Every structure is written in C-alpha cells, then in structure tokens.
mmCIF file of C-alpha atoms and ligand atoms in Angstrom:
data_model
loop_
_atom_site.group_PDB
_atom_site.id
_atom_site.type_symbol
_atom_site.label_atom_id
_atom_site.label_comp_id
_atom_site.label_asym_id
_atom_site.label_seq_id
_atom_site.Cartn_x
_atom_site.Cartn_y
_atom_site.Cartn_z
ATOM 1 C CA MET A 22 -9.538 27.573 -33.284
ATOM 2 C CA PRO A 23 -6.379 26.635 -31.361
ATOM 3 C CA LEU A 24 -3.180 28.330 -32.376
ATOM 4 C CA LYS A 25 -0.739 26.043 -34.139
ATOM 5 C CA LEU A 26 2.888 26.884 -33.531
ATOM 6 C CA PRO A 27 5.577 25.740 -35.927
ATOM 7 C CA PHE A 28 7.587 24.430 -32.969
ATOM 8 C CA THR A 29 7.409 21.513 -30.618
ATOM 9 C CA PRO A 30 7.669 22.875 -27.091
ATOM 10 C CA SER A 31 10.141 21.000 -24.956
ATOM 11 C CA ILE A 32 9.806 20.462 -21.225
ATOM 12 C CA PRO A 33 12.201 22.549 -19.177
ATOM 13 C CA SER A 34 14.001 21.151 -16.183
ATOM 14 C CA PHE A 35 14.164 23.240 -13.046
ATOM 15 C CA SER A 36 16.368 20.989 -10.966
ATOM 16 C CA ALA A 37 19.818 22.539 -10.963
ATOM 17 C CA LYS A 38 20.663 25.901 -9.367
ATOM 18 C CA THR A 39 22.771 28.686 -10.750
ATOM 19 C CA LYS A 40 25.977 29.546 -9.004
ATOM 20 C CA LYS A 41 26.204 33.312 -8.825
ATOM 21 C CA SER A 42 28.569 35.500 -6.984
ATOM 22 C CA SER A 43 26.491 37.287 -4.382
ATOM 23 C CA THR A 44 29.328 39.745 -3.858
ATOM 24 C CA GLU A 45 29.264 40.714 -7.504
ATOM 25 C CA TRP A 46 25.482 40.992 -7.382
ATOM 26 C CA LEU A 47 25.595 43.267 -4.339
ATOM 27 C CA ARG A 48 28.223 45.447 -5.934
ATOM 28 C CA ARG A 49 26.151 45.789 -9.082
ATOM 29 C CA GLN A 50 22.962 46.525 -7.159
ATOM 30 C CA SER A 51 24.630 49.207 -5.079
ATOM 31 C CA GLN A 52 25.797 51.031 -8.211
ATOM 32 C CA ASP A 53 22.644 50.606 -10.225
ATOM 33 C CA PRO A 54 20.784 53.914 -10.681
ATOM 34 C CA PHE A 55 17.480 52.130 -11.292
ATOM 35 C CA VAL A 56 17.788 50.160 -8.081
ATOM 36 C CA LYS A 57 18.562 53.353 -6.164
ATOM 37 C CA GLN A 58 15.729 55.151 -7.841
ATOM 38 C CA ARG A 59 13.009 52.667 -7.131
ATOM 39 C CA SER A 60 12.902 53.346 -3.408
ATOM 40 C CA LEU A 61 13.082 57.085 -3.183
ATOM 41 C CA GLY A 62 9.419 57.820 -2.660
ATOM 42 C CA ALA A 63 6.845 59.476 -4.947
ATOM 43 C CA ASP A 64 4.626 58.288 -7.723
ATOM 44 C CA ILE A 65 4.899 57.735 -11.420
ATOM 45 C CA THR A 66 2.671 60.529 -12.579
ATOM 46 C CA SER A 67 4.734 63.176 -10.843
ATOM 47 C CA THR A 68 7.368 62.946 -13.517
ATOM 48 C CA LYS A 69 8.132 61.887 -17.052
ATOM 49 C CA THR A 70 10.171 58.813 -17.667
ATOM 50 C CA SER A 71 12.623 60.817 -19.704
ATOM 51 C CA SER A 72 13.841 62.348 -16.501
ATOM 52 C CA ILE A 73 13.989 58.964 -14.822
ATOM 53 C CA LEU A 74 16.047 57.546 -17.593
ATOM 54 C CA GLY A 75 18.223 60.544 -18.177
ATOM 55 C CA PRO A 76 21.741 60.742 -16.834
ATOM 56 C CA SER A 77 20.831 62.679 -13.716
ATOM 57 C CA ILE A 78 17.993 60.372 -12.674
ATOM 58 C CA SER A 79 16.609 62.956 -10.357
ATOM 59 C CA SER A 80 12.913 62.149 -10.108
ATOM 60 C CA PRO A 81 11.863 60.077 -7.159
ATOM 61 C CA LEU A 82 9.749 56.982 -7.653
ATOM 62 C CA THR A 83 8.706 54.053 -5.576
ATOM 63 C CA PHE A 84 8.621 50.621 -7.118
ATOM 64 C CA ARG A 85 9.167 47.117 -5.917
ATOM 65 C CA SER A 86 11.341 46.109 -8.776
ATOM 66 C CA ARG A 87 13.921 47.476 -11.094
ATOM 67 C CA SER A 88 11.803 45.944 -13.848
ATOM 68 C CA ALA A 89 9.201 48.668 -13.332
ATOM 69 C CA PHE A 90 11.492 51.081 -15.174
ATOM 70 C CA LYS A 91 11.573 48.819 -18.201
ATOM 71 C CA LEU A 92 7.805 48.992 -18.526
ATOM 72 C CA ILE A 93 7.719 52.754 -17.973
ATOM 73 C CA GLU A 94 10.308 53.252 -20.680
ATOM 74 C CA ILE A 95 8.534 51.024 -23.193
ATOM 75 C CA HIS A 96 5.183 52.608 -22.374
ATOM 76 C CA GLU A 97 6.464 56.116 -22.957
ATOM 77 C CA LYS A 98 8.533 55.291 -25.988
ATOM 78 C CA TYR A 99 5.629 53.609 -27.720
ATOM 79 C CA ASP A 100 2.722 55.961 -27.616
ATOM 80 C CA GLU A 101 1.791 55.504 -23.948
ATOM 81 C CA PHE A 102 -0.124 52.429 -24.912
ATOM 82 C CA LEU A 103 -1.209 51.669 -21.348
ATOM 83 C CA LEU A 104 -3.095 54.932 -21.108
ATOM 84 C CA LYS A 105 -5.375 54.324 -24.064
ATOM 85 C CA PRO A 106 -8.975 54.635 -22.893
ATOM 86 C CA ASP A 107 -9.845 51.211 -24.266
ATOM 87 C CA VAL A 108 -7.304 49.549 -21.966
ATOM 88 C CA ARG A 109 -9.572 48.195 -19.291
ATOM 89 C CA VAL A 110 -8.337 44.693 -18.585
ATOM 90 C CA VAL A 111 -4.621 44.018 -18.160
ATOM 91 C CA VAL A 112 -3.057 40.646 -17.366
ATOM 92 C CA ASP A 113 0.463 40.756 -15.932
ATOM 93 C CA LEU A 114 2.200 37.366 -16.238
ATOM 94 C CA GLY A 115 5.260 36.684 -14.111
ATOM 95 C CA ALA A 116 4.303 39.694 -12.043
ATOM 96 C CA ALA A 117 6.182 39.248 -8.741
ATOM 97 C CA PRO A 118 7.256 41.243 -6.856
ATOM 98 C CA GLY A 119 4.770 43.526 -8.596
ATOM 99 C CA GLY A 120 6.622 46.417 -10.222
ATOM 100 C CA TRP A 121 4.795 46.245 -13.534
ATOM 101 C CA SER A 122 1.388 45.983 -11.887
ATOM 102 C CA GLN A 123 2.289 48.978 -9.753
ATOM 103 C CA VAL A 124 3.108 50.963 -12.876
ATOM 104 C CA VAL A 125 -0.216 50.119 -14.533
ATOM 105 C CA SER A 126 -2.142 50.749 -11.336
ATOM 106 C CA GLN A 127 -0.527 54.139 -10.792
ATOM 107 C CA LEU A 128 -0.922 55.227 -14.392
ATOM 108 C CA LYS A 129 -4.577 54.345 -14.497
ATOM 109 C CA SER A 130 -5.494 55.692 -11.109
ATOM 110 C CA LYS A 131 -4.046 59.120 -11.776
ATOM 111 C CA LYS A 132 -5.306 59.657 -15.273
ATOM 112 C CA TYR A 133 -8.838 58.429 -14.904
ATOM 113 C CA LYS A 134 -11.648 59.532 -12.674
ATOM 114 C CA SER A 135 -13.123 56.739 -10.688
ATOM 115 C CA THR A 136 -16.369 55.380 -12.035
ATOM 116 C CA SER A 137 -15.473 51.747 -12.139
ATOM 117 C CA LEU A 138 -15.879 48.738 -9.970
ATOM 118 C CA PRO A 139 -13.668 48.280 -6.966
ATOM 119 C CA PRO A 140 -12.233 44.786 -6.493
ATOM 120 C CA LYS A 141 -14.787 42.367 -5.156
ATOM 121 C CA PRO A 142 -14.205 40.269 -2.079
ATOM 122 C CA LEU A 143 -12.013 37.256 -2.529
ATOM 123 C CA ASP A 144 -14.759 34.629 -2.377
ATOM 124 C CA ALA A 145 -16.474 36.164 -5.382
ATOM 125 C CA TYR A 146 -13.420 35.320 -7.443
ATOM 126 C CA ASP A 147 -12.786 31.745 -6.503
ATOM 127 C CA PRO A 148 -15.578 29.937 -8.320
ATOM 128 C CA LEU A 149 -13.465 26.834 -8.814
ATOM 129 C CA ASN A 150 -12.281 26.740 -5.236
ATOM 130 C CA ILE A 151 -8.976 25.504 -6.568
ATOM 131 C CA ASP A 152 -7.074 27.096 -3.761
ATOM 132 C CA ALA A 153 -8.786 24.960 -1.167
ATOM 133 C CA GLU A 154 -8.654 21.785 -3.225
ATOM 134 C CA LEU A 155 -5.100 21.766 -4.420
ATOM 135 C CA GLY A 156 -3.210 24.160 -2.248
ATOM 136 C CA LEU A 157 -1.377 25.197 -5.400
ATOM 137 C CA PHE A 158 -3.092 28.465 -6.008
ATOM 138 C CA SER A 159 -4.044 31.465 -4.030
ATOM 139 C CA LEU A 160 -5.852 34.588 -4.961
ATOM 140 C CA SER A 161 -6.079 37.924 -3.276
ATOM 141 C CA ALA A 162 -7.476 41.353 -3.940
ATOM 142 C CA SER A 163 -6.022 44.346 -2.226
ATOM 143 C CA SER A 164 -8.052 47.004 -0.474
ATOM 144 C CA PRO A 165 -10.592 48.515 -2.852
ATOM 145 C CA THR A 166 -9.048 51.306 -4.870
ATOM 146 C CA PRO A 167 -11.343 52.409 -7.643
ATOM 147 C CA LEU A 168 -9.574 52.111 -10.955
ATOM 148 C CA LYS A 169 -10.946 52.198 -14.426
ATOM 149 C CA VAL A 170 -8.889 49.165 -15.228
ATOM 150 C CA LYS A 171 -8.763 45.624 -13.984
ATOM 151 C CA ILE A 172 -5.270 44.329 -13.385
ATOM 152 C CA ILE A 173 -4.679 40.635 -12.858
ATOM 153 C CA ALA A 174 -1.183 39.771 -11.673
ATOM 154 C CA VAL A 175 -0.056 36.136 -11.918
ATOM 155 C CA ASP A 176 3.084 34.616 -10.474
ATOM 156 C CA ARG A 177 4.316 31.421 -8.853
ATOM 157 C CA LEU A 178 5.543 33.559 -5.997
ATOM 158 C CA SER A 179 3.486 35.434 -3.450
ATOM 159 C CA MET A 180 3.112 39.151 -3.854
ATOM 160 C CA ASP A 181 2.274 41.802 -1.333
ATOM 161 C CA PRO A 182 -1.029 43.511 -2.164
ATOM 162 C CA ILE A 183 -1.063 46.361 -4.665
ATOM 163 C CA PRO A 184 -3.999 48.783 -4.679
ATOM 164 C CA GLY A 185 -6.589 47.702 -7.203
ATOM 165 C CA VAL A 186 -4.676 44.621 -8.361
ATOM 166 C CA TYR A 187 -5.838 41.019 -8.161
ATOM 167 C CA THR A 188 -2.906 38.770 -7.474
ATOM 168 C CA LEU A 189 -3.088 35.117 -8.401
ATOM 169 C CA LYS A 190 -0.376 32.870 -7.038
ATOM 170 C CA ALA A 191 -0.149 30.116 -9.597
ATOM 171 C CA ASP A 192 2.168 28.558 -12.136
ATOM 172 C CA PHE A 193 1.196 29.997 -15.474
ATOM 173 C CA LEU A 194 2.111 26.711 -17.157
ATOM 174 C CA HIS A 195 -0.182 24.665 -14.907
ATOM 175 C CA PRO A 196 -3.233 23.508 -16.873
ATOM 176 C CA GLN A 197 -5.712 24.888 -14.329
ATOM 177 C CA THR A 198 -4.251 28.360 -14.123
ATOM 178 C CA GLU A 199 -5.945 29.475 -17.310
ATOM 179 C CA ASP A 200 -9.365 28.815 -15.790
ATOM 180 C CA MET A 201 -8.477 30.888 -12.768
ATOM 181 C CA ILE A 202 -7.360 33.810 -14.893
ATOM 182 C CA ARG A 203 -10.367 33.448 -17.112
ATOM 183 C CA ALA A 204 -12.737 33.607 -14.167
ATOM 184 C CA LEU A 205 -11.139 36.875 -13.156
ATOM 185 C CA ILE A 206 -11.247 38.378 -16.622
ATOM 186 C CA ASP A 207 -14.837 37.348 -17.124
ATOM 187 C CA ASP A 208 -16.211 39.698 -14.584
ATOM 188 C CA PHE A 209 -14.859 42.871 -16.052
ATOM 189 C CA SER A 210 -14.002 42.320 -19.671
ATOM 190 C CA HIS A 211 -15.542 44.156 -22.555
ATOM 191 C CA ASN A 212 -18.209 41.460 -22.654
ATOM 192 C CA SER A 213 -19.875 43.044 -19.690
ATOM 193 C CA GLN A 214 -19.816 46.441 -21.378
ATOM 194 C CA LYS A 215 -22.450 45.225 -23.852
ATOM 195 C CA LEU A 216 -20.328 46.057 -26.881
ATOM 196 C CA THR A 217 -20.524 44.200 -30.145
ATOM 197 C CA LEU A 218 -18.425 41.111 -29.866
ATOM 198 C CA ALA A 219 -17.273 38.692 -32.507
ATOM 199 C CA THR A 220 -16.673 35.981 -29.934
ATOM 200 C CA PRO A 221 -19.052 36.596 -27.064
ATOM 201 C CA ASP A 222 -18.073 33.441 -25.189
ATOM 202 C CA THR A 223 -14.476 34.256 -24.476
ATOM 203 C CA PRO A 224 -13.787 37.114 -22.095
ATOM 204 C CA LYS A 225 -11.294 39.488 -23.585
ATOM 205 C CA VAL A 226 -8.192 41.277 -22.406
ATOM 206 C CA ASP A 227 -6.817 44.536 -23.766
ATOM 207 C CA VAL A 228 -3.172 44.223 -22.756
ATOM 208 C CA ILE A 229 -1.106 41.187 -21.803
ATOM 209 C CA LEU A 230 2.260 41.857 -20.206
ATOM 210 C CA SER A 231 4.634 38.928 -19.864
ATOM 211 C CA ASP A 232 7.842 39.426 -17.928
ATOM 212 C CA ILE A 233 8.030 35.748 -16.975
ATOM 213 C CA ALA A 234 11.549 34.469 -16.449
ATOM 214 C CA PRO A 235 11.802 30.767 -15.593
ATOM 215 C CA ASN A 236 14.303 29.684 -12.979
ATOM 216 C CA ILE A 237 17.815 29.460 -14.330
ATOM 217 C CA THR A 238 19.469 26.048 -14.258
ATOM 218 C CA GLY A 239 22.817 27.215 -15.565
ATOM 219 C CA VAL A 240 22.596 24.828 -18.519
ATOM 220 C CA PRO A 241 22.260 27.163 -21.517
ATOM 221 C CA THR A 242 20.231 24.844 -23.760
ATOM 222 C CA VAL A 243 17.810 23.951 -20.963
ATOM 223 C CA ASP A 244 17.359 27.590 -19.956
ATOM 224 C CA SER A 245 16.899 28.684 -23.524
ATOM 225 C CA GLU A 246 14.205 26.040 -24.122
ATOM 226 C CA ALA A 247 12.414 26.914 -20.879
ATOM 227 C CA ASN A 248 12.297 30.568 -21.869
ATOM 228 C CA PHE A 249 11.112 29.761 -25.339
ATOM 229 C CA GLN A 250 8.389 27.531 -23.980
ATOM 230 C CA VAL A 251 7.111 30.311 -21.728
ATOM 231 C CA ALA A 252 7.090 32.802 -24.622
ATOM 232 C CA GLN A 253 5.031 30.356 -26.669
ATOM 233 C CA ALA A 254 2.634 29.753 -23.778
ATOM 234 C CA ALA A 255 2.134 33.518 -23.366
ATOM 235 C CA LEU A 256 1.428 33.836 -27.075
ATOM 236 C CA GLN A 257 -1.065 30.960 -26.912
ATOM 237 C CA PHE A 258 -2.807 32.751 -24.064
ATOM 238 C CA ALA A 259 -2.829 36.012 -26.007
ATOM 239 C CA TYR A 260 -4.238 34.301 -29.061
ATOM 240 C CA LYS A 261 -7.185 33.106 -27.031
ATOM 241 C CA TYR A 262 -7.903 36.099 -24.822
ATOM 242 C CA LEU A 263 -6.577 39.218 -26.493
ATOM 243 C CA ARG A 264 -9.245 41.217 -28.233
ATOM 244 C CA THR A 265 -9.147 42.498 -31.764
ATOM 245 C CA GLY A 266 -10.167 46.101 -32.384
ATOM 246 C CA ASP A 267 -13.332 45.062 -34.131
ATOM 247 C CA GLU A 268 -14.532 43.005 -31.205
ATOM 248 C CA ILE A 269 -15.092 46.156 -29.209
ATOM 249 C CA GLY A 270 -15.959 48.427 -32.092
ATOM 250 C CA ARG A 271 -12.557 50.102 -32.218
ATOM 251 C CA VAL A 272 -9.667 50.285 -34.610
ATOM 252 C CA ARG A 273 -6.851 49.142 -32.369
ATOM 253 C CA GLY A 274 -6.428 45.506 -31.437
ATOM 254 C CA GLY A 275 -4.947 44.400 -28.125
ATOM 255 C CA VAL A 276 -1.299 44.559 -27.116
ATOM 256 C CA LEU A 277 1.116 41.833 -26.023
ATOM 257 C CA LEU A 278 4.409 42.830 -24.407
ATOM 258 C CA LEU A 279 6.498 39.683 -24.398
ATOM 259 C CA LYS A 280 9.818 39.174 -22.688
ATOM 260 C CA HIS A 281 12.092 36.732 -24.446
ATOM 261 C CA PHE A 282 15.631 35.479 -24.353
ATOM 262 C CA ALA A 283 17.964 34.409 -27.121
ATOM 263 C CA HIS A 284 16.855 31.183 -28.790
ATOM 264 C CA PRO A 285 17.773 29.664 -32.172
ATOM 265 C CA GLN A 286 14.131 29.802 -33.288
ATOM 266 C CA MET A 287 13.283 33.262 -31.959
ATOM 267 C CA ASP A 288 13.544 34.995 -35.349
ATOM 268 C CA GLN A 289 11.320 32.388 -36.890
ATOM 269 C CA PHE A 290 8.896 32.769 -33.993
ATOM 270 C CA ARG A 291 8.724 36.476 -34.614
ATOM 271 C CA ARG A 292 8.286 36.187 -38.385
ATOM 272 C CA GLU A 293 5.977 33.211 -38.605
ATOM 273 C CA VAL A 294 3.916 33.651 -35.488
ATOM 274 C CA LEU A 295 4.012 37.122 -33.909
ATOM 275 C CA GLU A 296 4.013 39.057 -37.157
ATOM 276 C CA ARG A 297 1.151 36.963 -38.373
ATOM 277 C CA TYR A 298 -1.114 37.908 -35.526
ATOM 278 C CA PHE A 299 -0.208 41.492 -34.771
ATOM 279 C CA ARG A 300 -0.361 44.684 -36.774
ATOM 280 C CA ASP A 301 3.188 45.554 -35.772
ATOM 281 C CA VAL A 302 5.901 43.828 -33.796
ATOM 282 C CA ILE A 303 8.773 45.847 -32.370
ATOM 283 C CA TYR A 304 11.875 44.477 -30.709
ATOM 284 C CA THR A 305 12.950 46.645 -27.817
ATOM 285 C CA LYS A 306 15.557 46.484 -25.100
ATOM 286 C CA PRO A 307 14.964 49.226 -22.541
ATOM 287 C CA ARG A 308 17.884 50.975 -20.967
ATOM 288 C CA ALA A 309 16.812 49.621 -17.601
ATOM 289 C CA SER A 310 17.491 46.110 -18.923
ATOM 290 C CA ARG A 311 21.070 45.190 -18.123
ATOM 291 C CA GLN A 312 23.285 45.160 -21.175
ATOM 292 C CA GLU A 313 24.767 41.804 -20.291
ATOM 293 C CA SER A 314 21.319 40.222 -20.045
ATOM 294 C CA LYS A 315 20.140 38.344 -23.112
ATOM 295 C CA GLU A 316 16.580 39.443 -22.457
ATOM 296 C CA GLY A 317 14.626 41.594 -24.845
ATOM 297 C CA TYR A 318 10.981 42.436 -25.370
ATOM 298 C CA PHE A 319 8.635 42.166 -28.295
ATOM 299 C CA LEU A 320 5.987 44.853 -28.215
ATOM 300 C CA CYS A 321 3.209 43.378 -30.345
ATOM 301 C CA ARG A 322 0.456 45.878 -31.073
ATOM 302 C CA GLY A 323 -2.823 45.607 -32.891
ATOM 303 C CA PHE A 324 -3.835 42.001 -32.343
ATOM 304 C CA TRP A 325 -5.344 40.901 -35.571
ATOM 305 C CA PRO A 326 -5.119 37.235 -36.459
ATOM 306 C CA LYS A 327 -4.475 36.627 -40.098
ATOM 307 C CA GLU A 328 -7.721 34.826 -40.859
ATOM 308 C CA TYR A 329 -9.563 37.786 -39.352
ATOM 309 C CA ARG A 330 -7.508 40.354 -41.213
ATOM 310 C CA SER A 331 -8.663 39.398 -44.694
ATOM 311 C CA THR A 332 -12.220 40.536 -43.969
ATOM 312 C CA GLN A 333 -11.315 43.754 -42.176
ATOM 313 C CA THR A 334 -9.705 45.913 -44.818
ATOM 314 C CA ALA A 335 -10.544 49.183 -43.068
ATOM 315 C CA VAL A 336 -8.002 48.419 -40.412
ATOM 316 C CA GLU A 337 -5.267 48.184 -43.060
ATOM 317 C CA SER A 338 -5.156 51.939 -43.282
ATOM 318 C CA PHE A 339 -4.503 52.396 -39.598
ATOM 319 C CA ILE A 340 -0.922 53.189 -38.724
ATOM 320 C CA TYR A 341 0.417 53.544 -35.233
ATOM 321 C CA PRO A 342 2.130 56.842 -34.594
HETATM 322 C C1 SAM B 17 11.661 39.271 -13.907
HETATM 323 S S1 SAM B 17 10.531 38.676 -12.722
HETATM 324 C C2 SAM B 17 9.143 39.720 -13.021
HETATM 325 C C3 SAM B 17 9.307 41.089 -12.457
HETATM 326 C C4 SAM B 17 8.020 41.887 -12.515
HETATM 327 N N1 SAM B 17 7.674 42.259 -13.882
HETATM 328 C C5 SAM B 17 8.107 43.154 -11.701
HETATM 329 O O1 SAM B 17 8.125 44.246 -12.269
HETATM 330 O O2 SAM B 17 8.127 43.067 -10.476
HETATM 331 C C6 SAM B 17 10.032 37.163 -13.432
HETATM 332 C C7 SAM B 17 8.949 36.436 -12.666
HETATM 333 O O3 SAM B 17 8.496 35.321 -13.428
HETATM 334 C C8 SAM B 17 7.984 34.381 -12.497
HETATM 335 N N2 SAM B 17 7.756 33.095 -13.148
HETATM 336 C C9 SAM B 17 8.663 32.290 -13.732
HETATM 337 N N3 SAM B 17 8.073 31.197 -14.222
HETATM 338 C C10 SAM B 17 6.741 31.311 -13.939
HETATM 339 C C11 SAM B 17 5.611 30.495 -14.198
HETATM 340 N N4 SAM B 17 5.713 29.337 -14.843
HETATM 341 N N5 SAM B 17 4.415 30.908 -13.766
HETATM 342 C C12 SAM B 17 4.291 32.083 -13.099
HETATM 343 N N6 SAM B 17 5.326 32.894 -12.837
HETATM 344 C C13 SAM B 17 6.546 32.519 -13.254
HETATM 345 C C14 SAM B 17 9.040 34.378 -11.416
HETATM 346 O O4 SAM B 17 8.522 33.841 -10.219
HETATM 347 C C15 SAM B 17 9.404 35.856 -11.325
HETATM 348 O O5 SAM B 17 8.704 36.477 -10.280
#
C-alpha cells in the first residue's frame, strides 16, 4: 500500500546559486576541530567517540567529510544502533563524499568476522543497464572487502571507492533510481537469508541513512520546500523498503536517520507521519553539526507501520534502552 502523506510535495528549483564568502568559509574550516580531526590518520574503532567529541579532540581519525562525526556521535549516543547484529543492509542516501559510508564500513568490518559475501563484479549489479542507456547513472563496487553488511551509497555526485561499499551515482528523486537501489538490495537482503517474511516480494533494508542536502538557491522558501520534499521522498522509500522486526523474526524494526531543515510543516510531519510509523522518533542535533545550520536529524527507530502495529502487541512491551 503506498504511503499517503498529508502534504503536497512542491517541485524545487535548482537554478540560482548561493553567494557565499569563500574567505569566511576558509576561516571557519581552518578553525574547525572536526575538519582538522578528519584527516589525522587512524580508524574509528581505535577510539570512542566521546574522546573525539570532547574538548581535547585527541584521537586521530580519517574521514572524507566532517559529516562523519555527526553519524558517529548519533550512533554512540543512541545505543550503537549500527552495530546491532541484525543490521545487514544499509542504504546511505546523499552519501558523497562518503563519510557516513566509511563510518558504517569501518564499524562493521572491525566488529564482525568475515563470513559474508564480498561485493560482486559491477556487471552483476546492472540488470537494467541504465547506465549505458541514459548516461545518468553509474554504479561501482570497490575492491572486495568482506563485510557482514551490505552498504549502498547513493549520490548525484561521484564518490571515490570505499572498501565494501557499492556506490550508485544517481539522483535519488529520479524515478528510475529506486529500481537501481532495489536491484542492489535484492541480492543481499534478509529475503536471501530464508527468514520468515511478511512481504517476501520486496527486498528489505535494516537501516536507511539520509544526509541528503539539495543545492541551495539562496531563496529561503524554495530551499525549505526542496529540503522538505527530499525528507518526504526518503520517508516514502523507507516505508517501502525498511523492514519491521517481525519480518525477520526479531523484535526491533528498522531504523531511519533523516536529515531535515526547518520547515513550517516539519512538526506536523514528525507527529502525523514519522511517529505513526516508528516505535520512537528522536530529534537530535550532533555537536559536529554547526550551530548556525538549521539542519537537524530525526532518528526514527523500530519501523512499525500503524496498520501492522495493531496485530503485534508483543512488540508494545519492547523499550529501547
Ligand atoms: C551533506 S552532503 C552528505 C555528506 C555525507 N553524509 C558524508 O558523510 O560524506 C549532502 C549530499 O546530498 C547530495 N544530494 C542532494 N540532492 C540529492 C539527490 N536528489 N539525489 C542524490 N544525492 C543528492 C549532495 O550531492 C551531497 O553530496
């Protein structure tokens, strides 16, 4: 059943460009502890985020983006949700340059012994041959690094390879992108694990991360609508592909981490849509997110659509720590 949103999505315009002071940007970057930290050289599992985020910021890490620290902070603050053993398929939307995918890849590769499938060659994952036909999409898999998780990273921009991550260069809002992502999920989702499934036809995802930020036009109403439209599209995607707990014989439903910006209907969106489909919805703004930015994140845990909930009373008793 398609998800009905109580909003009419508007079409964003991407024509105008923002005028930003590059001098101011450079000054801010040079003083930013997270920017300094991301290129100092080690890996995520050598330290706890608390030390990264503490005043001394002494632990070295290597990430492509400052954004990586936002995900690390949210992950650690909320029960290390990425490390749950039933997290096996992760879709990272708006993934470039790849910081979030790096975080997931590093977390999973260190904590789990390799028994899983390495990425397959590229041609095995292009059943629609869209890349060749349209020139709008491209797909790549990095050198095989055995992970017990499949990570699919989607962005309009190209990304350098990340070990164990499939990168799909495509506009998430393009109608054909969903099929491309679906083809990738299909191969490794819980369906192939022969678990009991309520909806065996749709391949399922355990965690959807959306850090998508549409291009800024500088016109506040246009930007706000574009952001809101992307948040709704990510939720629509989650509604279709995120698994419930019951679908894989577990208590916890899937997780959606959704970036959003201020919008007049955001509260309503949270109340009437997100809180309807998830066991709990938390607003969070990590310290690595600049104070002046209007961005925030909804961590939506325990995917459990309302119509499904009424028949699954056992799950009612489950409370996240
Ligand atoms: C804040 S960046 C993501 C940073 C990323 N999480 C990281 O850690 O490296 C936002 C990304 O959203 C992407 N984006 C914006 N609109 C998009 C769309 N319609 N489809 C795919 N990607 C989009 C941008 O290209 C940009 O790379």
